[in-house]
PDB file of C-alpha atoms in Angstrom:
ATOM      1  CA  MET A   1      36.322 113.336 315.648  1.00 75.00           C
ATOM      2  CA  LEU A   2      39.509 114.304 313.820  1.00 72.00           C
ATOM      3  CA  ALA A   3      41.600 111.910 315.939  1.00 74.00           C
ATOM      4  CA  LEU A   4      39.131 109.098 315.217  1.00 74.00           C
ATOM      5  CA  ASP A   5      39.111 110.013 311.521  1.00 69.00           C
ATOM      6  CA  LEU A   6      42.870 110.038 310.945  1.00 63.00           C
ATOM      7  CA  GLY A   7      44.145 107.795 313.745  1.00 66.00           C
ATOM      8  CA  VAL A   8      41.640 104.929 313.486  1.00 70.00           C
ATOM      9  CA  LEU A   9      39.414 104.976 310.390  1.00 67.00           C
ATOM     10  CA  ASN A  10      41.985 106.264 307.901  1.00 65.00           C
ATOM     11  CA  ARG A  11      45.348 105.328 309.348  1.00 67.00           C
ATOM     12  CA  LYS A  12      46.384 103.943 305.968  1.00 71.00           C
ATOM     13  CA  ALA A  13      45.870 105.852 302.724  1.00 67.00           C
ATOM     14  CA  HIS A  14      42.992 104.372 300.752  1.00 68.00           C
ATOM     15  CA  VAL A  15      40.196 105.350 298.403  1.00 75.00           C
ATOM     16  CA  VAL A  16      37.213 106.477 300.497  1.00 75.00           C
ATOM     17  CA  GLU A  17      34.115 104.677 299.225  1.00 78.00           C
ATOM     18  CA  THR A  18      30.717 106.386 299.038  1.00 77.00           C
ATOM     19  CA  LYS A  19      29.213 104.064 301.678  1.00 81.00           C
ATOM     20  CA  GLU A  20      31.991 104.873 304.153  1.00 81.00           C
ATOM     21  CA  ALA A  21      31.593 108.596 303.492  1.00 82.00           C
ATOM     22  CA  LEU A  22      27.819 108.457 303.983  1.00 84.00           C
ATOM     23  CA  ILE A  23      28.200 106.624 307.308  1.00 86.00           C
ATOM     24  CA  PHE A  24      30.717 109.186 308.561  1.00 84.00           C
ATOM     25  CA  THR A  25      28.509 112.055 307.345  1.00 86.00           C
ATOM     26  CA  LEU A  26      25.525 110.577 309.191  1.00 90.00           C
ATOM     27  CA  GLY A  27      27.684 110.216 312.307  1.00 89.00           C
ATOM     28  CA  VAL A  28      28.684 113.888 312.217  1.00 89.00           C
ATOM     29  CA  ILE A  29      25.048 114.960 311.700  1.00 92.00           C
ATOM     30  CA  CYS A  30      23.949 112.858 314.698  1.00 94.00           C
ATOM     31  CA  LEU A  31      26.766 114.350 316.756  1.00 94.00           C
ATOM     32  CA  ALA A  32      25.680 117.862 315.751  1.00 95.00           C
ATOM     33  CA  LEU A  33      22.085 117.117 316.796  1.00 95.00           C
ATOM     34  CA  ALA A  34      23.340 115.715 320.112  1.00 97.00           C
ATOM     35  CA  PHE A  35      25.366 118.885 320.582  1.00 97.00           C
ATOM     36  CA  ALA A  36      22.174 120.899 319.990  1.00 97.00           C
ATOM     37  CA  VAL A  37      20.735 119.120 323.050  1.00 97.00           C
ATOM     38  CA  PHE A  38      23.849 120.130 324.998  1.00 97.00           C
ATOM     39  CA  VAL A  39      23.365 123.714 323.793  1.00 97.00           C
ATOM     40  CA  TYR A  40      19.759 123.658 325.037  1.00 97.00           C
ATOM     41  CA  PHE A  41      20.647 122.571 328.561  1.00 97.00           C
ATOM     42  CA  GLY A  42      23.880 124.580 328.607  1.00 97.00           C
ATOM     43  CA  TYR A  43      22.087 127.849 327.919  1.00 97.00           C
ATOM     44  CA  GLU A  44      19.105 126.901 330.075  1.00 95.00           C
ATOM     45  CA  GLN A  45      21.292 126.048 333.100  1.00 95.00           C
ATOM     46  CA  HIS A  46      24.066 128.579 332.252  1.00 95.00           C
ATOM     47  CA  TRP A  47      26.821 125.979 332.194  1.00 95.00           C
ATOM     48  CA  MET A  48      30.263 127.611 331.862  1.00 93.00           C
ATOM     49  CA  GLY A  49      28.551 131.000 331.819  1.00 92.00           C
ATOM     50  CA  LEU A  50      26.541 130.316 328.658  1.00 94.00           C
ATOM     51  CA  GLY A  51      23.487 132.491 328.118  1.00 93.00           C
ATOM     52  CA  LEU A  52      24.415 135.165 330.651  1.00 93.00           C
ATOM     53  CA  THR A  53      25.124 137.967 328.174  1.00 91.00           C
ATOM     54  CA  PRO A  54      22.711 139.374 325.562  1.00 91.00           C
ATOM     55  CA  ASP A  55      23.070 138.277 321.944  1.00 90.00           C
ATOM     56  CA  ARG A  56      24.475 141.309 320.131  1.00 85.00           C
ATOM     57  CA  LEU A  57      22.284 140.553 317.135  1.00 83.00           C
ATOM     58  CA  ASP A  58      18.887 140.999 318.806  1.00 80.00           C
ATOM     59  CA  GLY A  59      19.826 142.248 322.260  1.00 82.00           C
ATOM     60  CA  HIS A  60      18.092 139.341 324.046  1.00 84.00           C
ATOM     61  CA  ILE A  61      19.426 136.710 326.426  1.00 91.00           C
ATOM     62  CA  ASN A  62      19.501 133.357 324.620  1.00 93.00           C
ATOM     63  CA  THR A  63      17.330 130.805 326.400  1.00 93.00           C
ATOM     64  CA  GLY A  64      17.977 127.117 325.869  1.00 95.00           C
ATOM     65  CA  ARG A  65      15.326 126.875 323.176  1.00 93.00           C
ATOM     66  CA  HIS A  66      16.455 129.998 321.298  1.00 92.00           C
ATOM     67  CA  ALA A  67      20.119 128.969 321.472  1.00 95.00           C
ATOM     68  CA  ALA A  68      19.381 125.451 320.167  1.00 95.00           C
ATOM     69  CA  VAL A  69      17.297 126.803 317.267  1.00 94.00           C
ATOM     70  CA  LYS A  70      20.020 129.306 316.361  1.00 94.00           C
ATOM     71  CA  PHE A  71      22.673 126.573 316.458  1.00 96.00           C
ATOM     72  CA  VAL A  72      20.674 124.179 314.261  1.00 95.00           C
ATOM     73  CA  THR A  73      19.771 126.969 311.803  1.00 93.00           C
ATOM     74  CA  GLY A  74      23.379 128.117 311.594  1.00 92.00           C
ATOM     75  CA  TYR A  75      24.621 124.550 311.149  1.00 94.00           C
ATOM     76  CA  LEU A  76      22.098 123.873 308.392  1.00 92.00           C
ATOM     77  CA  ILE A  77      23.054 127.054 306.528  1.00 91.00           C
ATOM     78  CA  GLU A  78      26.794 126.377 306.874  1.00 89.00           C
ATOM     79  CA  ILE A  79      26.535 122.745 305.718  1.00 87.00           C
ATOM     80  CA  SER A  80      24.388 123.878 302.763  1.00 85.00           C
ATOM     81  CA  LEU A  81      26.974 126.437 301.687  1.00 83.00           C
ATOM     82  CA  SER A  82      29.664 123.751 302.029  1.00 78.00           C
ATOM     83  CA  ALA A  83      27.997 121.793 299.222  1.00 75.00           C
ATOM     84  CA  ASP A  84      29.148 124.394 296.679  1.00 73.00           C
ATOM     85  CA  ASN A  85      32.623 124.190 298.204  1.00 78.00           C
ATOM     86  CA  VAL A  86      32.626 120.467 297.389  1.00 80.00           C
ATOM     87  CA  PHE A  87      32.327 121.173 293.665  1.00 77.00           C
ATOM     88  CA  VAL A  88      35.306 123.564 293.635  1.00 80.00           C
ATOM     89  CA  ILE A  89      37.441 121.102 295.612  1.00 85.00           C
ATOM     90  CA  ALA A  90      36.571 118.428 293.044  1.00 83.00           C
ATOM     91  CA  LEU A  91      37.804 120.770 290.296  1.00 80.00           C
ATOM     92  CA  ILE A  92      41.081 121.355 292.162  1.00 86.00           C
ATOM     93  CA  PHE A  93      41.704 117.623 292.614  1.00 88.00           C
ATOM     94  CA  ALA A  94      40.905 116.975 288.957  1.00 83.00           C
ATOM     95  CA  HIS A  95      43.163 119.815 287.780  1.00 83.00           C
ATOM     96  CA  LEU A  96      46.132 118.586 289.851  1.00 86.00           C
ATOM     97  CA  ARG A  97      45.324 114.909 289.218  1.00 88.00           C
ATOM     98  CA  VAL A  98      45.453 114.134 292.943  1.00 91.00           C
ATOM     99  CA  PRO A  99      45.286 110.327 293.394  1.00 90.00           C
ATOM    100  CA  ALA A 100      42.034 109.271 295.067  1.00 86.00           C
ATOM    101  CA  GLU A 101      43.836 107.523 297.944  1.00 86.00           C
ATOM    102  CA  PHE A 102      45.591 110.786 298.961  1.00 89.00           C
ATOM    103  CA  GLN A 103      42.609 113.142 298.722  1.00 89.00           C
ATOM    104  CA  HIS A 104      41.533 112.325 302.273  1.00 84.00           C
ATOM    105  CA  ARG A 105      44.894 113.489 303.666  1.00 86.00           C
ATOM    106  CA  VAL A 106      44.594 116.847 301.897  1.00 91.00           C
ATOM    107  CA  LEU A 107      41.068 117.388 303.197  1.00 88.00           C
ATOM    108  CA  PHE A 108      42.023 116.365 306.742  1.00 85.00           C
ATOM    109  CA  TRP A 109      44.782 118.962 307.076  1.00 88.00           C
ATOM    110  CA  GLY A 110      42.623 121.433 305.181  1.00 88.00           C
ATOM    111  CA  ILE A 111      39.958 121.035 307.880  1.00 84.00           C
ATOM    112  CA  LEU A 112      42.468 121.791 310.645  1.00 85.00           C
ATOM    113  CA  GLY A 113      43.573 124.953 308.852  1.00 88.00           C
ATOM    114  CA  ALA A 114      39.948 125.945 308.224  1.00 87.00           C
ATOM    115  CA  LEU A 115      39.111 125.637 311.936  1.00 86.00           C
ATOM    116  CA  VAL A 116      41.916 128.021 312.880  1.00 88.00           C
ATOM    117  CA  MET A 117      41.168 130.442 310.050  1.00 89.00           C
ATOM    118  CA  ARG A 118      37.421 130.573 310.649  1.00 88.00           C
ATOM    119  CA  GLY A 119      37.970 130.894 314.388  1.00 89.00           C
ATOM    120  CA  ALA A 120      40.032 134.033 313.764  1.00 91.00           C
ATOM    121  CA  MET A 121      37.457 135.439 311.326  1.00 90.00           C
ATOM    122  CA  ILE A 122      34.591 134.757 313.732  1.00 90.00           C
ATOM    123  CA  GLY A 123      36.479 136.408 316.586  1.00 89.00           C
ATOM    124  CA  ILE A 124      37.076 139.517 314.484  1.00 91.00           C
ATOM    125  CA  GLY A 125      33.486 139.512 313.200  1.00 88.00           C
ATOM    126  CA  ALA A 126      32.045 139.190 316.715  1.00 87.00           C
ATOM    127  CA  GLN A 127      34.094 142.185 317.883  1.00 88.00           C
ATOM    128  CA  LEU A 128      32.981 144.250 314.887  1.00 88.00           C
ATOM    129  CA  VAL A 129      29.316 143.415 315.487  1.00 86.00           C
ATOM    130  CA  ALA A 130      29.674 144.222 319.197  1.00 83.00           C
ATOM    131  CA  ARG A 131      31.229 147.628 318.515  1.00 86.00           C
ATOM    132  CA  TYR A 132      29.534 148.620 315.265  1.00 87.00           C
ATOM    133  CA  HIS A 133      26.016 147.184 315.019  1.00 82.00           C
ATOM    134  CA  TRP A 134      25.488 148.882 311.659  1.00 87.00           C
ATOM    135  CA  ILE A 135      27.973 146.462 310.092  1.00 89.00           C
ATOM    136  CA  LEU A 136      25.194 143.849 310.108  1.00 87.00           C
ATOM    137  CA  TYR A 137      23.414 145.874 307.432  1.00 89.00           C
ATOM    138  CA  GLY A 138      26.614 145.804 305.385  1.00 91.00           C
ATOM    139  CA  PHE A 139      26.733 142.018 305.785  1.00 90.00           C
ATOM    140  CA  GLY A 140      23.083 141.768 304.717  1.00 90.00           C
ATOM    141  CA  LEU A 141      23.602 143.885 301.608  1.00 91.00           C
ATOM    142  CA  PHE A 142      26.678 141.857 300.696  1.00 90.00           C
ATOM    143  CA  LEU A 143      24.722 138.593 300.962  1.00 90.00           C
ATOM    144  CA  VAL A 144      21.870 139.920 298.809  1.00 91.00           C
ATOM    145  CA  ILE A 145      24.339 141.064 296.125  1.00 91.00           C
ATOM    146  CA  THR A 146      26.096 137.678 296.272  1.00 87.00           C
ATOM    147  CA  ALA A 147      22.736 135.904 295.893  1.00 89.00           C
ATOM    148  CA  VAL A 148      21.873 137.967 292.817  1.00 90.00           C
ATOM    149  CA  ARG A 149      25.264 137.218 291.255  1.00 86.00           C
ATOM    150  CA  MET A 150      24.793 133.483 291.882  1.00 83.00           C
ATOM    151  CA  MET A 151      21.344 133.598 290.289  1.00 84.00           C
ATOM    152  CA  MET A 152      22.732 135.351 287.200  1.00 82.00           C
ATOM    153  CA  HIS A 153      25.583 132.853 286.850  1.00 68.00           C
ATOM    154  CA  ARG A 154      25.028 130.699 283.764  1.00 60.00           C
ATOM    155  CA  ASP A 155      25.487 126.946 284.109  1.00 54.00           C
ATOM    156  CA  ASP A 156      27.215 126.716 280.733  1.00 49.00           C
ATOM    157  CA  GLU A 157      30.003 129.083 281.798  1.00 48.00           C
ATOM    158  CA  GLU A 158      33.314 127.328 282.300  1.00 45.00           C
ATOM    159  CA  GLU A 159      34.031 126.659 285.949  1.00 48.00           C
ATOM    160  CA  VAL A 160      37.598 127.665 286.805  1.00 46.00           C
ATOM    161  CA  PRO A 161      38.962 127.465 290.350  1.00 48.00           C
ATOM    162  CA  GLN A 162      39.287 130.982 291.784  1.00 50.00           C
ATOM    163  CA  GLU A 163      42.696 130.050 293.180  1.00 56.00           C
ATOM    164  CA  ALA A 164      44.530 130.256 289.828  1.00 66.00           C
ATOM    165  CA  TRP A 165      46.448 133.323 291.004  1.00 78.00           C
ATOM    166  CA  VAL A 166      47.496 131.436 294.159  1.00 80.00           C
ATOM    167  CA  LEU A 167      48.868 128.627 291.999  1.00 80.00           C
ATOM    168  CA  ARG A 168      50.786 131.069 289.818  1.00 82.00           C
ATOM    169  CA  ALA A 169      52.278 132.781 292.884  1.00 85.00           C
ATOM    170  CA  MET A 170      53.351 129.460 294.393  1.00 87.00           C
ATOM    171  CA  ARG A 171      55.037 128.338 291.182  1.00 83.00           C
ATOM    172  CA  LYS A 172      56.811 131.685 290.937  1.00 87.00           C
ATOM    173  CA  TRP A 173      58.204 131.879 294.464  1.00 90.00           C
ATOM    174  CA  LEU A 174      58.401 128.277 295.734  1.00 90.00           C
ATOM    175  CA  PRO A 175      60.176 125.140 294.442  1.00 92.00           C
ATOM    176  CA  ILE A 176      57.422 122.779 293.324  1.00 91.00           C
ATOM    177  CA  SER A 177      57.829 119.285 291.937  1.00 91.00           C
ATOM    178  CA  ASN A 178      55.643 117.842 289.210  1.00 88.00           C
ATOM    179  CA  HIS A 179      55.764 114.404 290.832  1.00 90.00           C
ATOM    180  CA  TYR A 180      53.987 112.990 293.869  1.00 92.00           C
ATOM    181  CA  ASN A 181      55.918 111.503 296.776  1.00 91.00           C
ATOM    182  CA  GLY A 182      53.282 109.168 298.137  1.00 87.00           C
ATOM    183  CA  SER A 183      51.214 110.918 300.803  1.00 86.00           C
ATOM    184  CA  HIS A 184      54.012 113.381 301.652  1.00 90.00           C
ATOM    185  CA  PHE A 185      53.734 117.114 301.082  1.00 93.00           C
ATOM    186  CA  THR A 186      57.474 117.531 300.379  1.00 93.00           C
ATOM    187  CA  ALA A 187      60.224 115.605 298.593  1.00 94.00           C
ATOM    188  CA  ILE A 188      63.967 115.829 297.993  1.00 92.00           C
ATOM    189  CA  GLU A 189      64.949 116.493 294.373  1.00 90.00           C
ATOM    190  CA  ALA A 190      68.473 117.368 293.213  1.00 86.00           C
ATOM    191  CA  GLY A 191      69.571 117.795 296.820  1.00 88.00           C
ATOM    192  CA  ARG A 192      66.912 120.339 297.809  1.00 90.00           C
ATOM    193  CA  ARG A 193      63.494 120.059 299.442  1.00 93.00           C
ATOM    194  CA  VAL A 194      60.560 120.843 297.178  1.00 94.00           C
ATOM    195  CA  LEU A 195      56.781 120.887 297.547  1.00 94.00           C
ATOM    196  CA  THR A 196      54.803 118.097 295.925  1.00 93.00           C
ATOM    197  CA  PRO A 197      51.504 118.655 294.052  1.00 92.00           C
ATOM    198  CA  LEU A 198      49.800 117.377 297.234  1.00 93.00           C
ATOM    199  CA  ALA A 199      51.034 120.475 299.098  1.00 94.00           C
ATOM    200  CA  VAL A 200      49.782 122.668 296.258  1.00 92.00           C
ATOM    201  CA  ALA A 201      46.364 121.019 296.529  1.00 92.00           C
ATOM    202  CA  LEU A 202      46.332 121.694 300.286  1.00 93.00           C
ATOM    203  CA  VAL A 203      47.059 125.400 299.799  1.00 92.00           C
ATOM    204  CA  LEU A 204      44.352 125.648 297.134  1.00 90.00           C
ATOM    205  CA  VAL A 205      41.801 123.899 299.373  1.00 89.00           C
ATOM    206  CA  GLU A 206      42.645 126.329 302.202  1.00 89.00           C
ATOM    207  CA  SER A 207      42.279 129.341 299.907  1.00 86.00           C
ATOM    208  CA  THR A 208      38.976 127.900 298.654  1.00 84.00           C
ATOM    209  CA  ASP A 209      37.651 127.745 302.209  1.00 86.00           C
ATOM    210  CA  LEU A 210      38.791 131.337 302.745  1.00 84.00           C
ATOM    211  CA  VAL A 211      36.795 132.445 299.682  1.00 80.00           C
ATOM    212  CA  PHE A 212      33.672 130.587 300.800  1.00 81.00           C
ATOM    213  CA  ALA A 213      34.071 131.813 304.386  1.00 85.00           C
ATOM    214  CA  VAL A 214      33.606 135.347 303.078  1.00 83.00           C
ATOM    215  CA  ASP A 215      29.998 134.315 302.293  1.00 78.00           C
ATOM    216  CA  SER A 216      29.322 131.879 305.118  1.00 83.00           C
ATOM    217  CA  ILE A 217      30.631 133.950 308.049  1.00 87.00           C
ATOM    218  CA  PRO A 218      28.294 136.910 307.333  1.00 89.00           C
ATOM    219  CA  ALA A 219      25.481 134.388 306.802  1.00 89.00           C
ATOM    220  CA  ILE A 220      25.857 132.907 310.291  1.00 89.00           C
ATOM    221  CA  PHE A 221      25.899 136.410 311.799  1.00 90.00           C
ATOM    222  CA  ALA A 222      22.405 136.801 310.367  1.00 86.00           C
ATOM    223  CA  ILE A 223      21.320 134.102 312.825  1.00 89.00           C
ATOM    224  CA  THR A 224      23.288 135.018 315.934  1.00 91.00           C
ATOM    225  CA  ALA A 225      26.256 137.081 317.094  1.00 91.00           C
ATOM    226  CA  ASP A 226      26.976 134.733 320.014  1.00 93.00           C
ATOM    227  CA  PRO A 227      30.600 133.644 319.322  1.00 91.00           C
ATOM    228  CA  PHE A 228      30.047 130.213 320.909  1.00 95.00           C
ATOM    229  CA  LEU A 229      27.082 129.389 318.663  1.00 95.00           C
ATOM    230  CA  VAL A 230      28.740 130.884 315.579  1.00 94.00           C
ATOM    231  CA  PHE A 231      31.971 128.945 316.025  1.00 93.00           C
ATOM    232  CA  THR A 232      30.465 125.579 317.020  1.00 95.00           C
ATOM    233  CA  SER A 233      28.001 125.580 314.110  1.00 94.00           C
ATOM    234  CA  ASN A 234      30.944 126.253 311.778  1.00 91.00           C
ATOM    235  CA  VAL A 235      33.010 123.514 313.448  1.00 90.00           C
ATOM    236  CA  PHE A 236      30.370 120.848 312.823  1.00 92.00           C
ATOM    237  CA  ALA A 237      29.864 122.003 309.235  1.00 90.00           C
ATOM    238  CA  ILE A 238      33.616 121.824 308.562  1.00 86.00           C
ATOM    239  CA  LEU A 239      33.924 118.432 310.278  1.00 85.00           C
ATOM    240  CA  GLY A 240      31.352 117.082 307.849  1.00 83.00           C
ATOM    241  CA  LEU A 241      32.969 118.674 304.788  1.00 82.00           C
ATOM    242  CA  ARG A 242      35.511 115.886 304.187  1.00 78.00           C
ATOM    243  CA  SER A 243      32.962 113.066 304.240  1.00 80.00           C
ATOM    244  CA  LEU A 244      30.470 115.264 302.379  1.00 82.00           C
ATOM    245  CA  TYR A 245      33.016 115.622 299.573  1.00 84.00           C
ATOM    246  CA  PHE A 246      33.456 111.864 299.136  1.00 82.00           C
ATOM    247  CA  ALA A 247      29.690 111.339 299.375  1.00 78.00           C
ATOM    248  CA  LEU A 248      28.706 114.031 296.850  1.00 76.00           C
ATOM    249  CA  ALA A 249      31.706 114.667 294.566  1.00 68.00           C
ATOM    250  CA  GLY A 250      30.648 112.062 292.022  1.00 62.00           C
ATOM    251  CA  ALA A 251      27.014 113.148 291.941  1.00 66.00           C
ATOM    252  CA  ILE A 252      27.290 116.897 292.553  1.00 66.00           C
ATOM    253  CA  ARG A 253      26.497 117.727 288.921  1.00 65.00           C
ATOM    254  CA  LYS A 254      23.136 115.985 289.274  1.00 73.00           C
ATOM    255  CA  PHE A 255      22.078 118.699 291.726  1.00 78.00           C
ATOM    256  CA  ARG A 256      21.502 121.137 288.894  1.00 80.00           C
ATOM    257  CA  TYR A 257      19.521 123.547 291.063  1.00 86.00           C
ATOM    258  CA  LEU A 258      22.153 123.649 293.826  1.00 81.00           C
ATOM    259  CA  LYS A 259      23.335 127.166 293.029  1.00 82.00           C
ATOM    260  CA  GLN A 260      19.778 128.475 292.825  1.00 88.00           C
ATOM    261  CA  SER A 261      18.983 126.963 296.222  1.00 89.00           C
ATOM    262  CA  LEU A 262      22.130 128.401 297.809  1.00 86.00           C
ATOM    263  CA  ALA A 263      21.443 131.789 296.218  1.00 89.00           C
ATOM    264  CA  ALA A 264      17.915 131.741 297.650  1.00 91.00           C
ATOM    265  CA  ILE A 265      19.277 130.911 301.114  1.00 90.00           C
ATOM    266  CA  LEU A 266      21.890 133.675 300.945  1.00 89.00           C
ATOM    267  CA  GLY A 267      19.243 136.125 299.750  1.00 91.00           C
ATOM    268  CA  LEU A 268      16.917 135.040 302.550  1.00 90.00           C
ATOM    269  CA  VAL A 269      19.470 135.561 305.327  1.00 90.00           C
ATOM    270  CA  GLY A 270      20.583 138.835 303.730  1.00 90.00           C
ATOM    271  CA  VAL A 271      17.009 140.169 303.739  1.00 90.00           C
ATOM    272  CA  LYS A 272      16.636 138.931 307.316  1.00 87.00           C
ATOM    273  CA  MET A 273      19.661 141.032 308.293  1.00 86.00           C
ATOM    274  CA  LEU A 274      18.350 144.119 306.548  1.00 88.00           C
ATOM    275  CA  LEU A 275      14.787 143.814 307.892  1.00 86.00           C
ATOM    276  CA  ALA A 276      15.445 142.167 311.273  1.00 79.00           C
ATOM    277  CA  ASP A 277      13.526 144.734 313.352  1.00 76.00           C
ATOM    278  CA  LEU A 278      10.520 144.684 311.028  1.00 81.00           C
ATOM    279  CA  LEU A 279      10.425 140.869 310.912  1.00 77.00           C
ATOM    280  CA  LYS A 280      10.683 140.683 314.685  1.00 72.00           C
ATOM    281  CA  GLU A 281       7.595 142.878 315.045  1.00 76.00           C
ATOM    282  CA  TRP A 282       5.705 140.976 312.356  1.00 81.00           C
ATOM    283  CA  LEU A 283       6.594 137.374 313.273  1.00 72.00           C
ATOM    284  CA  GLY A 284       7.345 137.806 316.978  1.00 69.00           C
ATOM    285  CA  PRO A 285      10.430 136.798 318.987  1.00 66.00           C
ATOM    286  CA  ASP A 286      10.421 133.246 317.584  1.00 70.00           C
ATOM    287  CA  PHE A 287      10.964 134.279 313.980  1.00 73.00           C
ATOM    288  CA  ASN A 288      14.158 132.179 313.920  1.00 77.00           C
ATOM    289  CA  PHE A 289      11.854 129.130 313.798  1.00 82.00           C
ATOM    290  CA  VAL A 290      10.350 130.563 310.619  1.00 85.00           C
ATOM    291  CA  LEU A 291      13.821 131.134 309.162  1.00 85.00           C
ATOM    292  CA  LEU A 292      14.829 127.537 309.955  1.00 86.00           C
ATOM    293  CA  ALA A 293      11.659 126.224 308.278  1.00 89.00           C
ATOM    294  CA  LEU A 294      12.252 128.357 305.170  1.00 90.00           C
ATOM    295  CA  VAL A 295      15.874 127.200 304.845  1.00 89.00           C
ATOM    296  CA  MET A 296      14.790 123.549 305.055  1.00 90.00           C
ATOM    297  CA  LEU A 297      11.991 124.188 302.544  1.00 93.00           C
ATOM    298  CA  ILE A 298      14.392 125.796 300.050  1.00 92.00           C
ATOM    299  CA  LEU A 299      16.850 122.897 300.343  1.00 88.00           C
ATOM    300  CA  LEU A 300      14.138 120.272 299.910  1.00 90.00           C
ATOM    301  CA  ALA A 301      12.658 122.155 296.950  1.00 92.00           C
ATOM    302  CA  GLY A 302      16.072 122.337 295.253  1.00 88.00           C
ATOM    303  CA  ILE A 303      16.699 118.609 295.794  1.00 86.00           C
ATOM    304  CA  ALA A 304      13.213 117.675 294.549  1.00 90.00           C
ATOM    305  CA  ALA A 305      13.477 119.897 291.461  1.00 90.00           C
ATOM    306  CA  SER A 306      16.909 118.434 290.636  1.00 87.00           C
ATOM    307  CA  ALA A 307      15.579 114.874 291.007  1.00 86.00           C
ATOM    308  CA  VAL A 308      12.572 115.588 288.766  1.00 89.00           C
ATOM    309  CA  ALA A 309      14.762 117.210 286.092  1.00 87.00           C
ATOM    310  CA  GLU A 310      17.244 114.306 286.231  1.00 84.00           C
ATOM    311  CA  ARG A 311      14.411 111.796 285.846  1.00 86.00           C
ATOM    312  CA  ARG A 312      12.935 113.661 282.875  1.00 86.00           C
ATOM    313  CA  GLU A 313      16.299 113.819 281.162  1.00 82.00           C
ATOM    314  CA  ALA A 314      16.910 110.105 281.741  1.00 79.00           C
ATOM    315  CA  ARG A 315      13.459 109.265 280.373  1.00 82.00           C
ATOM    316  CA  ARG A 316      14.029 111.494 277.329  1.00 81.00           C
ATOM    317  CA  SER A 317      17.419 109.900 276.559  1.00 77.00           C
ATOM    318  CA  ALA A 318      15.938 106.407 276.978  1.00 74.00           C
ATOM    319  CA  THR A 319      13.157 107.112 274.444  1.00 69.00           C
ATOM    320  CA  PRO A 320      14.344 106.015 270.955  1.00 63.00           C
ATOM    321  CA  ALA A 321      14.305 108.707 268.316  1.00 55.00           C
ATOM    322  CA  ALA A 322      11.685 108.355 265.582  1.00 54.00           C
ATOM    323  CA  GLY A 323      12.982 107.125 262.244  1.00 54.00           C
ATOM    324  CA  PRO A 324      12.315 108.732 258.805  1.00 58.00           C
ATOM    325  CA  GLY A 325       9.452 106.373 258.063  1.00 56.00           C
ATOM    326  CA  ASP A 326       7.722 106.735 261.427  1.00 55.00           C
TER     327      ASP A 326
END
């Protein structure tokens, strides 16, 4: 997908239009659903040894159906959490005045770095869960606290990228130019090589993904501790992040209930981690189906509420104000 993205569809730097981004996003979603079919048969037939060891989260062998549900649930949660990441990336690009035709290049290399970084974090997390099962309760408590903080966050507070300290450190220790050099990350000025603002944007995007991974990695471990399912669900979410940015960046502010929806999802998976044994007894072994349905319901409710609020505001602004004599 990355080779097709950079080598064929975006060989030349250009402004990615919304239609193009939506088509690519739909393609990645279809590919993820096709991969869910592969997961089903892979775990059912034990291809490459899949489904032969118990899932450290619940202690059960993942059948094809359970593995596919866990993959789809994890993918849906990860792609939902990526939506908030889109807004912060938009702030970074606006702050550094990154030309629209070069934003794709930054996101492409940012995705490669994110794959490596998340792979390392997932590997470490899987080992921790395997050795210390109690750490899942720590993850659950962390997610609940994060959800509460997101709910208490006021929309009128100024949004400032959390990577300001990274930017200050880079400007202090590295030679950075104030001018762009086309799509290049470095340039030669006064006989020495310096970083362009495009390289600064790349570092900030990577640090942004690191910050959001602190929330999303524990969230996926609420679904499964199978490293294959955890990593592949993250891979597909990250692959869709670039096109998701170009599809949503211009309209992200219209989703006014985005943070509330994401907070509800984080709170839900956090509670699931804390009460996993109780929920398993209450809802049975297929309670991951219930979790998947609740996540989809929360997302749809947030989208519907945002659309209704946007329509009311548009209708209110279109209504002429009454004059003094009316």
